[in-house]
């Protein structure tokens, strides 16, 4: 079936694009073209920002009762959930995410994100009155920031969009979403859900665009806040623009996280956790623990177990429920990952994978790949590969393990594995990272998620995320 989209979602209407420029939609598992969608120009961005500005300034959304916004968001939850299967198939077709994973993390978890913030929105109207040392009292007033530019990557396009949309809606902001050219169809499904839910016109708008037009959106005079998930390089460019404009920005960027296997680790339990802690989404997750730190005493045992595990993973079509590792998101991205595998063959010892699966010559597949005898200074240990490639690094003692884990430009995720959970938690506290898992890794909706160092600024998830979409004003009552 060929899919042909001919409009953008702006102001609750399907608006014809300002040009005839289009994106081609490709199936990651086959490499075949299966549709196309319009590519936004600066004029399309202007229209989307104008709709968001009008909605913020005059629709009543920004100063509506929190209970009303919560009610709208609950209807949005139901409309998203009703499209869960369709969303999962759209994501998996476009970016290669195994369908079992996309059904859970894109089809279900995304609706859960909106549900969580809808519940928080109901309590946002509670007055915050604080004692004053110089007067009677201080009233802390919070108001929505305004128009938000939400720039979303291709690896988890639905959840990462809703990570921004949901707290922004709860706060009373309006949003212009710019999805990645690699994952466009899911945005149309979310837009349809917004229409069905009765989200007021202009509160949510979608325009797919390339990086140049995305930069125009970031610097647009009608935008009050930028929320971005993507590469560290792009994040630095956005930070420079927002710094010059003194525009609030949240950046969730790259990572090169470490999984520390303590000396008493249960290797079998670790291998059960590898798919979500180190190889999630075909290795295309920013927080994946792709540096495996193994105690030297058990190094050969762990390397052998990982190699055997990687060789047994089922690699196949993203829409096949049996698939554990699907294709990479694009042919260009596969070239990048394969270039790092080539570097790894010069820097370390290849013990599993390293090539393309022989069973198929279609799609953008790379075998799950394990390198041993890796020095932490190697490029494959320091640079984000963003594919199913793990580096196993030996260490001598826990202090050495923590030192190696922290010897990175990044600080987003990580994990510590031990039969002694309390001790593993103590080690986790020493890891310089925004998030760390103990005997597993999966972000929690109720707790802040984000990185330090080159992994970003600000936090998503948890009640803290709403504050990123609010202005705070102190009103000093003197008498």
Short mmCIF file of C-alpha atoms in Angstrom, two decimals:
data_model
loop_
_atom_site.label_atom_id
_atom_site.label_comp_id
_atom_site.label_asym_id
_atom_site.label_seq_id
_atom_site.Cartn_x
_atom_site.Cartn_y
_atom_site.Cartn_z
CA UNK A 1 0.00 0.00 0.00
CA UNK A 2 1.31 3.44 -0.96
CA UNK A 3 0.76 6.22 1.58
CA UNK A 4 0.44 9.77 0.31
CA UNK A 5 0.10 12.63 2.80
CA UNK A 6 -0.64 16.06 1.37
CA UNK A 7 -1.02 18.43 4.34
CA UNK A 8 0.33 19.64 7.67
CA UNK A 9 -1.65 19.72 10.90
CA UNK A 10 -1.92 23.41 11.82
CA UNK A 11 -4.62 24.99 13.96
CA UNK A 12 -6.70 21.78 13.93
CA UNK A 13 -6.88 21.89 10.15
CA UNK A 14 -5.13 19.94 7.42
CA UNK A 15 -3.26 22.76 5.70
CA UNK A 16 -1.73 22.50 2.23
CA UNK A 17 2.06 22.98 2.21
CA UNK A 18 3.62 26.16 0.91
CA UNK A 19 5.78 24.26 -1.60
CA UNK A 20 5.85 20.98 -3.50
CA UNK A 21 8.86 19.66 -1.56
CA UNK A 22 8.31 16.14 -0.21
CA UNK A 23 9.94 13.49 1.95
CA UNK A 24 10.09 9.91 0.70
CA UNK A 25 8.98 7.26 3.20
CA UNK A 26 11.14 4.13 3.26
CA UNK A 27 10.62 0.76 4.93
CA UNK A 28 13.68 0.12 7.11
CA UNK A 29 13.29 -3.67 6.83
CA UNK A 30 13.22 -3.73 3.02
CA UNK A 31 14.63 -0.39 1.89
CA UNK A 32 11.58 0.03 -0.33
CA UNK A 33 9.64 3.24 -0.81
CA UNK A 34 6.10 3.01 0.54
CA UNK A 35 4.89 6.61 0.51
CA UNK A 36 5.65 10.30 0.81
CA UNK A 37 4.72 13.33 2.89
CA UNK A 38 5.17 17.10 2.52
CA UNK A 39 8.36 18.81 3.65
CA UNK A 40 7.88 22.09 5.50
CA UNK A 41 9.42 25.37 4.43
CA UNK A 42 9.90 28.47 6.55
CA UNK A 43 6.45 29.66 5.47
CA UNK A 44 4.88 26.48 6.88
CA UNK A 45 6.72 26.99 10.16
CA UNK A 46 5.47 30.59 10.27
CA UNK A 47 1.90 29.33 9.90
CA UNK A 48 2.31 26.72 12.63
CA UNK A 49 3.88 29.17 15.08
CA UNK A 50 1.16 31.73 14.33
CA UNK A 51 -1.53 29.13 15.10
CA UNK A 52 0.20 28.18 18.36
CA UNK A 53 0.60 31.85 19.31
CA UNK A 54 -3.05 32.60 18.62
CA UNK A 55 -4.12 29.62 20.70
CA UNK A 56 -1.90 30.67 23.59
CA UNK A 57 -2.90 34.33 23.52
CA UNK A 58 -6.63 34.17 22.84
CA UNK A 59 -8.14 30.67 23.00
CA UNK A 60 -8.38 30.53 26.78
CA UNK A 61 -6.14 27.45 26.94
CA UNK A 62 -3.27 29.14 28.76
CA UNK A 63 -5.43 30.49 31.59
CA UNK A 64 -7.97 27.67 31.71
CA UNK A 65 -8.53 25.82 34.95
CA UNK A 66 -6.03 22.97 35.36
CA UNK A 67 -8.98 20.58 35.71
CA UNK A 68 -10.16 21.51 32.21
CA UNK A 69 -6.74 20.88 30.70
CA UNK A 70 -6.62 17.56 32.55
CA UNK A 71 -10.01 16.61 31.09
CA UNK A 72 -8.85 17.38 27.54
CA UNK A 73 -5.65 15.41 28.12
CA UNK A 74 -7.59 12.39 29.37
CA UNK A 75 -9.57 12.36 26.13
CA UNK A 76 -6.27 12.61 24.25
CA UNK A 77 -5.02 9.57 26.18
CA UNK A 78 -8.01 7.52 25.07
CA UNK A 79 -7.62 8.58 21.44
CA UNK A 80 -3.90 7.72 21.43
CA UNK A 81 -4.52 4.34 23.07
CA UNK A 82 -7.16 3.50 20.47
CA UNK A 83 -4.50 3.95 17.79
CA UNK A 84 -1.82 1.97 19.64
CA UNK A 85 -1.48 -0.86 17.14
CA UNK A 86 -1.46 1.52 14.18
CA UNK A 87 1.14 3.72 15.86
CA UNK A 88 3.38 0.74 16.57
CA UNK A 89 3.24 -0.49 12.97
CA UNK A 90 3.98 2.99 11.61
CA UNK A 91 7.02 3.41 13.86
CA UNK A 92 8.41 -0.08 13.20
CA UNK A 93 7.99 0.26 9.44
CA UNK A 94 9.81 3.58 9.38
CA UNK A 95 12.67 3.13 11.88
CA UNK A 96 13.04 -0.64 12.26
CA UNK A 97 12.04 -0.91 15.92
CA UNK A 98 10.95 -4.52 16.63
CA UNK A 99 7.14 -4.56 16.71
CA UNK A 100 7.00 -6.09 20.18
CA UNK A 101 8.97 -3.16 21.52
CA UNK A 102 7.10 -0.48 19.58
CA UNK A 103 3.76 -1.90 20.71
CA UNK A 104 4.88 -1.42 24.31
CA UNK A 105 6.98 1.76 24.24
CA UNK A 106 5.31 3.70 21.42
CA UNK A 107 1.79 2.29 21.28
CA UNK A 108 1.19 2.04 25.06
CA UNK A 109 3.82 3.94 27.02
CA UNK A 110 3.22 7.15 25.04
CA UNK A 111 -0.42 7.18 26.14
CA UNK A 112 0.81 6.53 29.67
CA UNK A 113 2.98 9.66 29.53
CA UNK A 114 -0.06 11.83 28.74
CA UNK A 115 -2.08 10.01 31.42
CA UNK A 116 0.58 10.76 34.03
CA UNK A 117 0.69 14.48 33.25
CA UNK A 118 -3.10 14.72 33.01
CA UNK A 119 -3.25 13.50 36.59
CA UNK A 120 -0.58 15.99 37.67
CA UNK A 121 -2.40 18.81 35.87
CA UNK A 122 -5.39 18.41 38.15
CA UNK A 123 -3.32 19.59 41.13
CA UNK A 124 -1.55 22.53 39.51
CA UNK A 125 -4.01 25.14 40.81
CA UNK A 126 -3.11 24.65 44.49
CA UNK A 127 -1.77 27.99 45.89
CA UNK A 128 1.90 28.04 46.92
CA UNK A 129 2.16 30.35 49.93
CA UNK A 130 5.49 30.66 51.71
CA UNK A 131 6.55 32.49 54.85
CA UNK A 132 8.34 35.80 54.38
CA UNK A 133 11.24 37.02 56.49
CA UNK A 134 10.65 40.66 55.50
CA UNK A 135 6.86 40.89 55.18
CA UNK A 136 3.60 39.01 55.62
CA UNK A 137 4.00 36.20 53.09
CA UNK A 138 5.18 35.32 49.59
CA UNK A 139 2.90 33.97 46.88
CA UNK A 140 4.74 31.83 44.32
CA UNK A 141 2.81 32.11 41.08
CA UNK A 142 3.38 29.81 38.09
CA UNK A 143 2.21 30.55 34.55
CA UNK A 144 2.75 28.80 31.20
CA UNK A 145 5.82 29.87 29.23
CA UNK A 146 4.06 30.22 25.87
CA UNK A 147 4.75 28.61 22.50
CA UNK A 148 7.01 25.55 22.63
CA UNK A 149 9.09 24.24 19.73
CA UNK A 150 9.36 20.47 20.23
CA UNK A 151 12.02 18.88 18.02
CA UNK A 152 11.81 15.10 18.02
CA UNK A 153 14.24 12.41 16.74
CA UNK A 154 13.48 9.20 14.86
CA UNK A 155 14.39 6.54 17.42
CA UNK A 156 11.34 6.84 19.75
CA UNK A 157 9.29 9.39 17.83
CA UNK A 158 5.97 9.04 19.68
CA UNK A 159 7.17 8.78 23.27
CA UNK A 160 9.81 11.48 22.82
CA UNK A 161 7.22 13.80 21.28
CA UNK A 162 4.75 13.17 24.09
CA UNK A 163 7.51 13.64 26.69
CA UNK A 164 7.39 17.28 25.59
CA UNK A 165 3.76 17.66 24.60
CA UNK A 166 2.25 16.28 27.83
CA UNK A 167 3.99 18.50 30.43
CA UNK A 168 3.65 21.49 28.10
CA UNK A 169 -0.11 20.89 27.81
CA UNK A 170 -0.41 20.42 31.56
CA UNK A 171 1.30 23.77 32.11
CA UNK A 172 -0.96 25.53 29.57
CA UNK A 173 1.53 25.94 26.74
CA UNK A 174 0.92 25.42 23.04
CA UNK A 175 3.26 23.34 20.88
CA UNK A 176 4.75 23.15 17.40
CA UNK A 177 6.17 19.68 16.82
CA UNK A 178 8.90 19.10 14.23
CA UNK A 179 9.36 15.36 13.74
CA UNK A 180 12.36 13.79 12.07
CA UNK A 181 12.09 13.21 8.32
CA UNK A 182 12.71 9.53 9.08
CA UNK A 183 9.54 9.11 11.17
CA UNK A 184 6.66 11.25 9.95
CA UNK A 185 3.57 9.02 9.86
CA UNK A 186 3.22 8.68 13.63
CA UNK A 187 2.77 12.45 13.89
CA UNK A 188 -0.28 12.23 11.63
CA UNK A 189 -1.77 9.59 13.94
CA UNK A 190 -1.18 11.76 17.00
CA UNK A 191 -2.73 14.72 15.20
CA UNK A 192 -5.81 12.65 14.38
CA UNK A 193 -6.00 11.68 18.06
CA UNK A 194 -5.82 15.35 19.08
CA UNK A 195 -8.69 16.18 16.74
CA UNK A 196 -10.81 13.32 18.06
CA UNK A 197 -10.08 14.35 21.65
CA UNK A 198 -11.18 17.93 21.07
CA UNK A 199 -7.82 19.50 21.85
CA UNK A 200 -8.42 23.22 21.14
CA UNK A 201 -7.25 24.55 17.78
CA UNK A 202 -3.60 25.57 17.74
CA UNK A 203 -2.61 23.86 20.98
CA UNK A 204 -0.83 21.11 18.99
CA UNK A 205 0.64 21.53 15.50
CA UNK A 206 2.87 19.24 13.37
CA UNK A 207 5.24 20.26 10.56
CA UNK A 208 7.88 17.83 9.29
CA UNK A 209 11.06 19.57 8.13
CA UNK A 210 14.77 19.13 7.53
CA UNK A 211 17.50 20.37 9.87
CA UNK A 212 17.78 23.80 8.21
CA UNK A 213 14.08 24.58 8.63
CA UNK A 214 14.26 23.09 12.13
CA UNK A 215 16.93 25.67 12.95
CA UNK A 216 14.56 28.35 11.68
CA UNK A 217 11.93 27.09 14.12
CA UNK A 218 14.42 27.18 17.01
CA UNK A 219 15.22 30.84 16.32
CA UNK A 220 11.66 31.90 15.45
CA UNK A 221 10.62 35.11 17.25
CA UNK A 222 7.23 33.56 18.05
CA UNK A 223 8.74 30.69 20.04
CA UNK A 224 9.17 31.02 23.83
CA UNK A 225 10.77 27.65 24.70
CA UNK A 226 12.64 24.88 22.85
CA UNK A 227 12.60 21.21 23.83
CA UNK A 228 14.97 19.01 21.84
CA UNK A 229 16.01 15.37 21.82
CA UNK A 230 18.80 14.35 19.47
CA UNK A 231 22.52 14.33 18.92
CA UNK A 232 24.97 16.26 21.06
CA UNK A 233 26.26 18.14 18.02
CA UNK A 234 22.80 19.40 17.08
CA UNK A 235 22.09 20.12 20.74
CA UNK A 236 25.14 22.37 21.00
CA UNK A 237 23.97 24.36 17.97
CA UNK A 238 20.49 24.76 19.48
CA UNK A 239 22.00 25.76 22.82
CA UNK A 240 24.07 28.48 21.13
CA UNK A 241 20.96 29.91 19.46
CA UNK A 242 18.88 29.79 22.62
CA UNK A 243 21.72 31.24 24.68
CA UNK A 244 21.98 34.23 22.37
CA UNK A 245 18.19 34.72 22.52
CA UNK A 246 18.04 33.98 26.28
CA UNK A 247 15.37 31.45 25.38
CA UNK A 248 14.67 28.54 27.77
CA UNK A 249 15.77 25.20 26.37
CA UNK A 250 15.69 21.55 27.40
CA UNK A 251 18.24 19.28 25.72
CA UNK A 252 18.19 15.50 25.94
CA UNK A 253 21.29 14.44 24.04
CA UNK A 254 23.63 11.53 23.43
CA UNK A 255 25.26 9.02 25.70
CA UNK A 256 27.95 6.39 26.05
CA UNK A 257 26.78 4.75 29.24
CA UNK A 258 28.58 2.07 31.21
CA UNK A 259 27.14 -1.16 32.61
CA UNK A 260 29.29 -2.06 35.61
CA UNK A 261 29.27 -5.78 36.34
CA UNK A 262 30.49 -6.19 39.92
CA UNK A 263 32.61 -9.15 40.90
CA UNK A 264 29.63 -11.14 42.23
CA UNK A 265 27.38 -10.50 39.21
CA UNK A 266 24.88 -13.15 38.15
CA UNK A 267 25.81 -13.29 34.46
CA UNK A 268 22.56 -15.01 33.52
CA UNK A 269 20.52 -12.24 35.13
CA UNK A 270 22.63 -9.65 33.34
CA UNK A 271 22.06 -11.29 29.96
CA UNK A 272 18.31 -11.19 30.58
CA UNK A 273 18.61 -7.44 31.10
CA UNK A 274 20.86 -6.71 28.10
CA UNK A 275 18.03 -6.21 25.57
CA UNK A 276 16.62 -3.26 27.54
CA UNK A 277 19.76 -1.99 29.28
CA UNK A 278 22.30 -2.15 26.45
CA UNK A 279 20.72 -3.10 23.11
CA UNK A 280 17.29 -1.47 23.27
CA UNK A 281 15.79 -0.59 19.88
CA UNK A 282 18.57 -2.23 17.87
CA UNK A 283 21.09 -0.22 19.90
CA UNK A 284 19.41 3.03 18.90
CA UNK A 285 18.64 4.40 22.38
CA UNK A 286 20.64 7.28 23.82
CA UNK A 287 20.93 5.76 27.30
CA UNK A 288 22.02 2.25 26.25
CA UNK A 289 24.87 0.90 28.36
CA UNK A 290 27.16 0.03 25.46
CA UNK A 291 30.36 -0.04 27.54
CA UNK A 292 30.31 -3.30 29.49
CA UNK A 293 32.75 -3.06 32.41
CA UNK A 294 33.73 -6.56 33.53
CA UNK A 295 36.00 -7.59 36.46
CA UNK A 296 39.26 -8.97 35.14
CA UNK A 297 38.87 -12.15 37.21
CA UNK A 298 35.70 -13.05 35.29
CA UNK A 299 36.46 -11.24 32.05
CA UNK A 300 36.75 -14.25 29.74
CA UNK A 301 33.57 -15.79 31.19
CA UNK A 302 31.58 -12.59 30.59
CA UNK A 303 32.97 -12.02 27.09
CA UNK A 304 32.12 -15.59 26.11
CA UNK A 305 28.60 -15.33 27.52
CA UNK A 306 27.95 -12.04 25.70
CA UNK A 307 29.26 -13.38 22.40
CA UNK A 308 27.07 -16.47 22.67
CA UNK A 309 24.08 -14.29 23.59
CA UNK A 310 24.61 -11.89 20.67
CA UNK A 311 24.97 -14.73 18.16
CA UNK A 312 21.66 -16.24 19.32
CA UNK A 313 19.56 -13.08 18.93
CA UNK A 314 16.88 -13.24 16.24
CA UNK A 315 17.57 -10.61 13.58
CA UNK A 316 14.74 -9.94 11.18
CA UNK A 317 11.91 -7.85 9.79
CA UNK A 318 10.75 -5.25 12.31
CA UNK A 319 7.10 -6.28 11.84
CA UNK A 320 7.78 -9.95 12.67
CA UNK A 321 6.81 -10.59 16.34
CA UNK A 322 9.72 -13.05 16.65
CA UNK A 323 12.32 -10.39 15.82
CA UNK A 324 14.61 -9.29 18.64
CA UNK A 325 16.92 -7.06 16.59
CA UNK A 326 15.53 -5.22 13.60
CA UNK A 327 17.20 -3.05 10.97
CA UNK A 328 18.80 0.32 11.60
CA UNK A 329 16.72 3.38 10.79
CA UNK A 330 18.31 4.33 7.46
CA UNK A 331 20.96 3.33 4.99
CA UNK A 332 22.97 6.42 5.95
CA UNK A 333 22.89 5.46 9.60
CA UNK A 334 23.99 1.92 8.78
CA UNK A 335 27.02 3.34 6.95
CA UNK A 336 27.92 5.28 10.12
CA UNK A 337 27.56 2.23 12.37
CA UNK A 338 29.56 0.05 9.98
CA UNK A 339 32.32 2.64 9.90
CA UNK A 340 32.62 2.34 13.69
CA UNK A 341 32.69 -1.44 13.42
CA UNK A 342 35.60 -1.03 11.00
CA UNK A 343 37.36 1.19 13.54
CA UNK A 344 36.66 -1.37 16.26
CA UNK A 345 38.32 -4.12 14.27
CA UNK A 346 41.51 -2.05 14.37
CA UNK A 347 41.19 -1.12 18.06
CA UNK A 348 39.96 -4.33 19.69
CA UNK A 349 39.09 -8.01 19.21
CA UNK A 350 35.85 -8.86 17.43
CA UNK A 351 34.12 -11.80 19.15
CA UNK A 352 30.59 -11.65 17.67
CA UNK A 353 28.88 -10.13 14.65
CA UNK A 354 30.65 -7.39 12.78
CA UNK A 355 28.84 -7.71 9.46
CA UNK A 356 25.47 -7.86 7.76
CA UNK A 357 23.17 -10.87 8.22
CA UNK A 358 23.58 -13.33 5.36
CA UNK A 359 19.91 -14.34 5.41
CA UNK A 360 18.76 -11.16 3.69
CA UNK A 361 20.11 -8.59 1.25
CA UNK A 362 17.27 -6.16 1.87
CA UNK A 363 16.87 -3.52 4.56
CA UNK A 364 19.47 -1.84 6.72
CA UNK A 365 20.57 -4.67 9.00
CA UNK A 366 23.72 -4.98 11.07
CA UNK A 367 24.56 -8.04 13.16
CA UNK A 368 24.69 -7.59 16.96
CA UNK A 369 28.39 -6.99 17.49
CA UNK A 370 30.65 -7.55 20.52
CA UNK A 371 34.21 -6.28 20.90
CA UNK A 372 36.58 -7.56 23.60
CA UNK A 373 39.95 -6.30 24.85
CA UNK A 374 38.66 -2.74 24.52
CA UNK A 375 40.58 0.12 26.12
CA UNK A 376 38.32 2.86 27.47
CA UNK A 377 40.29 5.40 25.46
CA UNK A 378 39.37 3.70 22.18
CA UNK A 379 37.03 5.52 19.84
CA UNK A 380 34.46 2.73 20.04
CA UNK A 381 34.44 3.26 23.83
CA UNK A 382 34.29 7.06 23.78
CA UNK A 383 32.07 7.95 20.81
CA UNK A 384 28.37 7.24 20.47
CA UNK A 385 27.83 4.58 17.80
CA UNK A 386 24.03 4.30 18.15
CA UNK A 387 23.80 0.74 16.93
CA UNK A 388 23.94 -2.86 18.24
CA UNK A 389 27.63 -2.66 19.14
CA UNK A 390 28.96 -3.39 22.65
CA UNK A 391 32.50 -2.90 23.98
CA UNK A 392 33.65 -5.09 26.87
CA UNK A 393 36.24 -3.31 29.02
CA UNK A 394 38.17 -5.02 31.85
CA UNK A 395 38.67 -3.35 35.23
CA UNK A 396 40.63 -4.02 38.44
CA UNK A 397 38.56 -3.32 41.56
CA UNK A 398 35.45 -1.21 42.09
CA UNK A 399 37.29 2.10 42.26
CA UNK A 400 38.77 1.38 38.85
CA UNK A 401 35.31 0.46 37.52
CA UNK A 402 33.81 3.75 38.70
CA UNK A 403 36.79 5.67 37.30
CA UNK A 404 36.35 4.06 33.89
CA UNK A 405 32.57 4.58 33.93
CA UNK A 406 33.07 8.29 34.67
CA UNK A 407 35.85 8.70 32.11
CA UNK A 408 33.44 9.83 29.40
CA UNK A 409 32.26 13.07 27.86
CA UNK A 410 28.70 11.85 28.42
CA UNK A 411 26.55 11.21 31.48
CA UNK A 412 23.05 10.04 30.62
CA UNK A 413 22.47 6.42 31.68
CA UNK A 414 24.31 3.47 33.11
CA UNK A 415 23.74 0.46 35.32
CA UNK A 416 25.33 -1.57 38.12
CA UNK A 417 24.83 -5.33 38.42
CA UNK A 418 25.31 -7.41 41.58
CA UNK A 419 23.55 -10.03 43.69
CA UNK A 420 23.84 -7.48 46.52
CA UNK A 421 21.35 -4.77 45.57
CA UNK A 422 22.28 -2.46 48.46
CA UNK A 423 25.94 -2.56 47.55
CA UNK A 424 25.17 -2.01 43.86
CA UNK A 425 23.11 1.04 44.84
CA UNK A 426 26.09 2.44 46.76
CA UNK A 427 28.25 2.04 43.66
CA UNK A 428 25.52 3.60 41.49
CA UNK A 429 25.67 6.78 43.61
CA UNK A 430 29.31 7.20 42.54
CA UNK A 431 28.55 7.08 38.81
CA UNK A 432 28.55 10.55 37.22
CA UNK A 433 25.31 10.31 35.29
CA UNK A 434 21.80 11.74 35.30
CA UNK A 435 20.30 8.25 35.64
CA UNK A 436 21.61 4.85 36.74
CA UNK A 437 19.87 1.47 36.97
CA UNK A 438 20.53 -1.26 39.50
CA UNK A 439 20.24 -4.80 38.09
CA UNK A 440 18.40 -3.44 35.08
CA UNK A 441 17.59 -0.17 33.39
CA UNK A 442 14.33 1.44 32.34
CA UNK A 443 13.33 5.09 32.91
CA UNK A 444 10.45 5.69 35.30
CA UNK A 445 7.64 8.15 34.50
CA UNK A 446 7.56 9.51 38.03
CA UNK A 447 11.25 10.42 38.27
CA UNK A 448 13.29 13.01 36.36
CA UNK A 449 15.19 11.74 33.32
CA UNK A 450 18.09 13.53 31.66
CA UNK A 451 21.84 13.84 31.49
CA UNK A 452 24.86 15.79 32.63
CA UNK A 453 28.00 16.83 30.75
CA UNK A 454 27.57 16.34 26.98
CA UNK A 455 24.32 14.44 27.54
CA UNK A 456 22.19 17.53 27.93
CA UNK A 457 20.48 20.18 30.03
CA UNK A 458 17.26 19.89 31.99
CA UNK A 459 15.00 16.95 32.75
CA UNK A 460 11.99 15.16 31.31
CA UNK A 461 9.57 12.90 33.21
CA UNK A 462 8.47 13.40 36.80
CA UNK A 463 6.68 16.47 38.16
CA UNK A 464 9.93 18.40 37.64
CA UNK A 465 9.31 18.43 33.87
CA UNK A 466 6.26 20.68 34.19
CA UNK A 467 8.43 23.40 35.70
CA UNK A 468 10.40 23.53 32.46
CA UNK A 469 7.27 24.88 30.76
CA UNK A 470 6.38 27.47 33.41
CA UNK A 471 7.39 30.97 34.41
CA UNK A 472 7.75 31.44 38.16
CA UNK A 473 6.84 34.72 39.81
CA UNK A 474 7.23 35.62 43.51
CA UNK A 475 4.66 38.09 44.84
CA UNK A 476 5.89 39.65 48.07
CA UNK A 477 2.94 40.57 50.29
CA UNK A 478 4.33 43.11 52.76
CA UNK A 479 1.26 43.85 54.83
#
